[in-house]
Amino acid sequence: MAVALIVAAGSGERLGAGRPKAFAELAGRPLVQWSIDALRAAQGIERIVLALPRDRSVLRGITDRPAPPPQVSAVEGGATRSESVRRALAAAGEGDPVLVHDAARPLVSAELAEQVIAALERDREADAAIAAVPVTDTVKRVDGAGAVSETLERSELWAVQTPQVFRRAALERALDVPAEQLARATDDAWLIERSGGRVIVVPASGENLKVTTPFDLRVAELLLEERARRAR
Ligand code: CTP
Ligand code: MG
């Protein structure tokens, strides 16, 4: 059975909600709660570990609330995203593979989590499977003076998301690197790629958006309202 880590220890500076992003209100609940509920509903996850900011008082009622399995527990996150992953993994007990998810993607669905887990299970050669969408914008490399130096071949480009699912031994090895390297990683799959590991993509939807700015929060809210209307 898989163990799921939700990293939620960032400060959310670009969102500027006056509190850590994980606790910003989204459609009436803390942002992190949406991811917890989605992963709780996914088949094949036995435990969920959250990496949270130091002040966890806001969390009472999330981890303390009696609920059916999977069990949800929390640890204090680290100074960087990867350090938060490492701390959550250290507290995760048994469980393989390891699913890593950013709390900043509250629209994740149980189905997507299940699909990424299944993709890794199918490809015995792969060390990791990651949710991703083909890029629709044309992407250019721009130098320090603001001039374009290169246009990348769009058909080969994918924008990656979370969930990312790893064979546990591969993730543990990948995270066992100096702090400077951990700090450079904007996702964990990169740590696997750079040591020659095989990472496969699982087609996802743009709806699994990342909340970075107030604009993203507004879009997420509208999408959740629409979801609620459809469910009625
Ligand atoms: N994260 C974490 N620990 C950190 C930094 C980030 O657990 N030290 C988590 C965030 O909580 C988020 C995910 O990693 O769920 C992606 O990070 P990002 O979107 O950059 O969130 P923040 O770092 O909180 O936002 P900002 O960079 O605007 O401050
Ligand atoms: Mg950040």
Short mmCIF file of C-alpha atoms and ligand atoms in Angstrom, two decimals:
data_model
loop_
_atom_site.label_atom_id
_atom_site.label_comp_id
_atom_site.label_asym_id
_atom_site.label_seq_id
_atom_site.Cartn_x
_atom_site.Cartn_y
_atom_site.Cartn_z
CA MET A 1 0.00 0.00 0.00
CA ALA A 2 1.12 3.54 -0.69
CA VAL A 3 1.89 6.22 1.85
CA ALA A 4 1.05 9.81 0.88
CA LEU A 5 3.01 12.90 1.89
CA ILE A 6 1.34 16.30 1.57
CA VAL A 7 3.84 19.15 1.73
CA ALA A 8 2.18 22.21 3.17
CA ALA A 9 4.95 23.93 5.14
CA GLY A 10 5.56 26.87 2.80
CA SER A 11 4.89 30.44 3.86
CA GLY A 12 2.82 31.39 0.83
CA GLU A 13 4.57 34.71 0.26
CA ARG A 14 3.26 35.21 -3.28
CA LEU A 15 -0.31 34.53 -2.15
CA GLY A 16 0.04 37.06 0.66
CA ALA A 17 -2.92 35.74 2.65
CA GLY A 18 -1.46 36.94 5.97
CA ARG A 19 -1.01 33.32 7.07
CA PRO A 20 0.66 30.22 5.63
CA LYS A 21 -0.86 29.26 2.27
CA ALA A 22 -1.99 25.84 3.56
CA PHE A 23 -4.37 27.62 5.93
CA ALA A 24 -5.66 30.25 3.50
CA GLU A 25 -9.40 29.92 3.13
CA LEU A 26 -10.60 28.26 -0.07
CA ALA A 27 -14.33 27.76 -0.58
CA GLY A 28 -14.91 27.80 3.16
CA ARG A 29 -12.11 25.47 4.28
CA PRO A 30 -8.33 25.59 4.78
CA LEU A 31 -6.58 25.02 1.44
CA VAL A 32 -4.74 21.92 2.70
CA GLN A 33 -8.02 20.26 3.70
CA TRP A 34 -9.02 19.81 0.04
CA SER A 35 -5.94 17.70 -0.71
CA ILE A 36 -6.36 15.67 2.47
CA ASP A 37 -9.94 14.79 1.56
CA ALA A 38 -9.06 13.90 -2.05
CA LEU A 39 -6.23 11.58 -1.01
CA ARG A 40 -8.34 10.06 1.76
CA ALA A 41 -10.83 9.02 -0.91
CA ALA A 42 -8.18 7.38 -3.11
CA GLN A 43 -7.84 3.59 -3.15
CA GLY A 44 -4.47 2.14 -2.16
CA ILE A 45 -3.28 4.83 0.29
CA GLU A 46 -2.76 3.51 3.82
CA ARG A 47 -1.44 6.62 5.58
CA ILE A 48 -1.15 10.38 5.00
CA VAL A 49 1.61 12.50 6.54
CA LEU A 50 1.45 16.30 6.36
CA ALA A 51 4.47 18.60 6.55
CA LEU A 52 3.19 21.78 8.16
CA PRO A 53 4.52 25.18 9.23
CA ARG A 54 5.68 25.49 12.82
CA ASP A 55 2.44 27.11 13.98
CA ARG A 56 0.05 24.22 13.59
CA SER A 57 -2.69 25.52 15.86
CA VAL A 58 -4.94 26.09 12.86
CA LEU A 59 -4.79 22.39 12.24
CA ARG A 60 -6.72 21.29 15.27
CA GLY A 61 -9.78 19.64 13.87
CA ILE A 62 -7.94 18.23 10.85
CA THR A 63 -5.59 15.66 12.39
CA ASP A 64 -7.38 15.42 15.74
CA ARG A 65 -10.78 14.69 14.27
CA PRO A 66 -11.74 11.02 14.57
CA ALA A 67 -12.12 9.65 11.06
CA PRO A 68 -11.97 6.33 9.22
CA PRO A 69 -8.56 5.22 7.82
CA PRO A 70 -6.24 6.25 6.26
CA GLN A 71 -4.71 7.79 9.36
CA VAL A 72 -3.56 11.41 9.00
CA SER A 73 -0.59 12.72 11.01
CA ALA A 74 1.60 15.80 10.84
CA VAL A 75 5.25 16.79 11.25
CA GLU A 76 6.95 20.16 11.15
CA GLY A 77 8.25 20.96 7.66
CA GLY A 78 11.74 22.15 6.74
CA ALA A 79 13.29 25.28 5.27
CA THR A 80 12.86 24.04 1.67
CA ARG A 81 10.20 21.99 -0.07
CA SER A 82 12.46 18.94 -0.45
CA GLU A 83 13.46 19.17 3.21
CA SER A 84 9.76 19.08 4.07
CA VAL A 85 9.39 15.96 1.90
CA ARG A 86 12.36 14.36 3.66
CA ARG A 87 10.91 15.05 7.11
CA ALA A 88 7.47 13.76 6.21
CA LEU A 89 9.00 10.60 4.71
CA ALA A 90 11.04 10.01 7.86
CA ALA A 91 7.80 10.06 9.86
CA ALA A 92 5.86 7.89 7.43
CA GLY A 93 6.54 4.45 8.85
CA GLU A 94 6.06 1.61 6.34
CA GLY A 95 4.53 2.07 2.92
CA ASP A 96 5.75 1.72 -0.66
CA PRO A 97 5.34 3.46 -3.10
CA VAL A 98 5.44 7.03 -1.77
CA LEU A 99 3.06 9.59 -3.23
CA VAL A 100 4.13 13.22 -2.83
CA HIS A 101 1.60 15.99 -3.26
CA ASP A 102 1.76 19.79 -2.90
CA ALA A 103 -1.00 21.25 -0.72
CA ALA A 104 -0.83 24.12 -3.23
CA ARG A 105 -2.82 21.89 -5.66
CA PRO A 106 -6.18 21.65 -3.86
CA LEU A 107 -8.09 20.48 -6.96
CA VAL A 108 -6.33 17.13 -7.08
CA SER A 109 -8.76 14.22 -7.42
CA ALA A 110 -8.73 10.74 -5.92
CA GLU A 111 -8.83 9.38 -9.49
CA LEU A 112 -5.64 11.21 -10.50
CA ALA A 113 -3.81 9.89 -7.43
CA GLU A 114 -4.97 6.35 -8.28
CA GLN A 115 -3.92 6.76 -11.94
CA VAL A 116 -0.39 7.86 -11.02
CA ILE A 117 0.00 4.99 -8.55
CA ALA A 118 -1.26 2.53 -11.19
CA ALA A 119 1.11 3.88 -13.86
CA LEU A 120 4.13 3.24 -11.65
CA GLU A 121 2.84 -0.21 -10.84
CA ARG A 122 2.54 -1.04 -14.58
CA ASP A 123 6.03 0.16 -15.58
CA ARG A 124 8.45 -2.05 -13.69
CA GLU A 125 11.46 -0.13 -15.04
CA ALA A 126 10.26 3.26 -13.79
CA ASP A 127 11.44 4.83 -10.53
CA ALA A 128 8.70 7.45 -10.53
CA ALA A 129 5.45 8.43 -12.24
CA ILE A 130 4.31 12.05 -12.26
CA ALA A 131 1.13 13.90 -13.23
CA ALA A 132 1.74 16.30 -16.12
CA VAL A 133 0.02 18.15 -18.99
CA PRO A 134 1.36 18.95 -22.47
CA VAL A 135 2.36 22.62 -22.68
CA THR A 136 0.04 24.77 -24.83
CA ASP A 137 2.02 28.03 -24.70
CA THR A 138 5.10 28.48 -26.85
CA VAL A 139 8.08 28.55 -24.47
CA LYS A 140 11.19 30.64 -25.15
CA ARG A 141 14.51 30.96 -23.36
CA VAL A 142 15.24 34.61 -22.55
CA ASP A 143 18.64 36.01 -21.54
CA GLY A 144 19.40 38.49 -18.74
CA ALA A 145 18.97 41.45 -21.11
CA GLY A 146 15.42 40.39 -22.02
CA ALA A 147 16.28 39.05 -25.48
CA VAL A 148 15.08 35.67 -26.73
CA SER A 149 17.92 33.19 -27.20
CA GLU A 150 15.92 30.08 -28.09
CA THR A 151 12.43 28.75 -28.81
CA LEU A 152 11.89 25.31 -27.35
CA GLU A 153 10.21 22.51 -29.33
CA ARG A 154 6.72 22.59 -27.85
CA SER A 155 5.71 19.07 -28.82
CA GLU A 156 8.31 17.74 -26.36
CA LEU A 157 7.31 19.93 -23.40
CA TRP A 158 5.11 18.93 -20.47
CA ALA A 159 4.20 21.03 -17.45
CA VAL A 160 4.54 18.82 -14.41
CA GLN A 161 2.27 18.72 -11.40
CA THR A 162 1.82 16.64 -8.30
CA PRO A 163 0.93 13.90 -7.35
CA GLN A 164 4.34 12.34 -8.04
CA VAL A 165 4.68 8.69 -7.03
CA PHE A 166 8.05 7.08 -6.25
CA ARG A 167 9.43 3.68 -5.44
CA ARG A 168 10.42 4.26 -1.86
CA ALA A 169 14.07 3.20 -2.17
CA ALA A 170 14.54 5.50 -5.18
CA LEU A 171 13.06 8.50 -3.34
CA GLU A 172 15.13 7.84 -0.22
CA ARG A 173 18.29 7.69 -2.34
CA ALA A 174 17.33 10.82 -4.26
CA LEU A 175 16.73 12.82 -1.07
CA ASP A 176 20.03 11.71 0.44
CA VAL A 177 22.02 14.61 -1.10
CA PRO A 178 23.57 17.82 0.30
CA ALA A 179 21.19 20.58 1.39
CA GLU A 180 22.23 22.90 -1.50
CA GLN A 181 21.05 20.34 -4.02
CA LEU A 182 17.81 19.73 -2.15
CA ALA A 183 17.22 23.49 -2.13
CA ARG A 184 17.52 23.65 -5.94
CA ALA A 185 14.84 21.04 -6.54
CA THR A 186 11.42 22.49 -7.43
CA ASP A 187 10.13 18.93 -7.65
CA ASP A 188 11.35 15.60 -6.37
CA ALA A 189 11.36 13.87 -9.75
CA TRP A 190 14.30 16.09 -10.78
CA LEU A 191 16.37 14.52 -8.01
CA ILE A 192 15.70 11.11 -9.60
CA GLU A 193 16.34 12.29 -13.20
CA ARG A 194 19.70 13.81 -12.38
CA SER A 195 20.99 10.45 -11.16
CA GLY A 196 19.77 8.70 -14.33
CA GLY A 197 16.48 7.33 -12.99
CA ARG A 198 13.44 6.69 -15.18
CA VAL A 199 10.50 9.06 -14.60
CA ILE A 200 7.29 8.63 -16.63
CA VAL A 201 4.48 11.15 -17.10
CA VAL A 202 0.80 10.47 -16.55
CA PRO A 203 -1.51 12.78 -18.55
CA ALA A 204 -3.49 14.96 -16.14
CA SER A 205 -5.83 17.92 -16.49
CA GLY A 206 -5.06 21.62 -16.23
CA GLU A 207 -7.82 21.73 -13.61
CA ASN A 208 -5.26 20.38 -11.13
CA LEU A 209 -3.87 23.89 -10.95
CA LYS A 210 -1.28 25.28 -8.56
CA VAL A 211 -2.36 28.07 -6.25
CA THR A 212 0.48 30.58 -6.19
CA THR A 213 -1.17 34.00 -6.47
CA PRO A 214 -4.54 35.51 -5.38
CA PHE A 215 -5.69 35.06 -9.01
CA ASP A 216 -5.08 31.29 -8.78
CA LEU A 217 -7.02 31.14 -5.51
CA ARG A 218 -9.98 32.84 -7.17
CA VAL A 219 -9.88 30.43 -10.13
CA ALA A 220 -9.68 27.45 -7.75
CA GLU A 221 -12.68 28.79 -5.85
CA LEU A 222 -14.75 29.13 -9.03
CA LEU A 223 -13.84 25.59 -10.12
CA LEU A 224 -14.77 24.17 -6.70
CA GLU A 225 -18.09 26.04 -6.74
CA GLU A 226 -18.79 24.55 -10.16
CA ARG A 227 -17.86 21.07 -8.89
CA ALA A 228 -20.28 21.51 -5.97
CA ARG A 229 -23.07 22.63 -8.32
CA ARG A 230 -22.50 19.60 -10.55
CA ALA A 231 -22.59 17.26 -7.53
CA ARG A 232 -25.97 18.64 -6.38
N1 CTP B 1 6.55 23.72 0.82
C1 CTP B 1 6.91 23.05 1.99
N2 CTP B 1 8.01 23.47 2.70
C2 CTP B 1 8.73 24.52 2.29
C3 CTP B 1 8.37 25.21 1.10
C4 CTP B 1 7.27 24.78 0.38
O1 CTP B 1 6.25 22.09 2.39
N3 CTP B 1 9.78 24.90 3.02
C5 CTP B 1 5.35 23.29 0.09
C6 CTP B 1 4.28 24.37 0.02
O2 CTP B 1 3.51 24.38 1.22
C7 CTP B 1 3.50 24.01 -1.21
C8 CTP B 1 4.53 23.29 -2.09
O3 CTP B 1 5.66 23.02 -1.26
O4 CTP B 1 2.42 23.14 -0.95
C9 CTP B 1 4.93 24.12 -3.30
O5 CTP B 1 5.57 25.32 -2.85
P1 CTP B 1 5.06 26.81 -3.23
O6 CTP B 1 3.90 26.74 -4.15
O7 CTP B 1 6.27 27.58 -3.59
O8 CTP B 1 4.44 27.31 -1.82
P2 CTP B 1 5.06 28.38 -0.83
O9 CTP B 1 6.53 28.17 -0.70
O10 CTP B 1 4.23 28.32 0.40
O11 CTP B 1 4.73 29.76 -1.58
P3 CTP B 1 5.73 30.99 -1.85
O12 CTP B 1 6.90 30.40 -2.63
O13 CTP B 1 4.92 31.97 -2.62
O14 CTP B 1 6.16 31.51 -0.50
MG MG B 2 7.87 28.43 -2.43
#
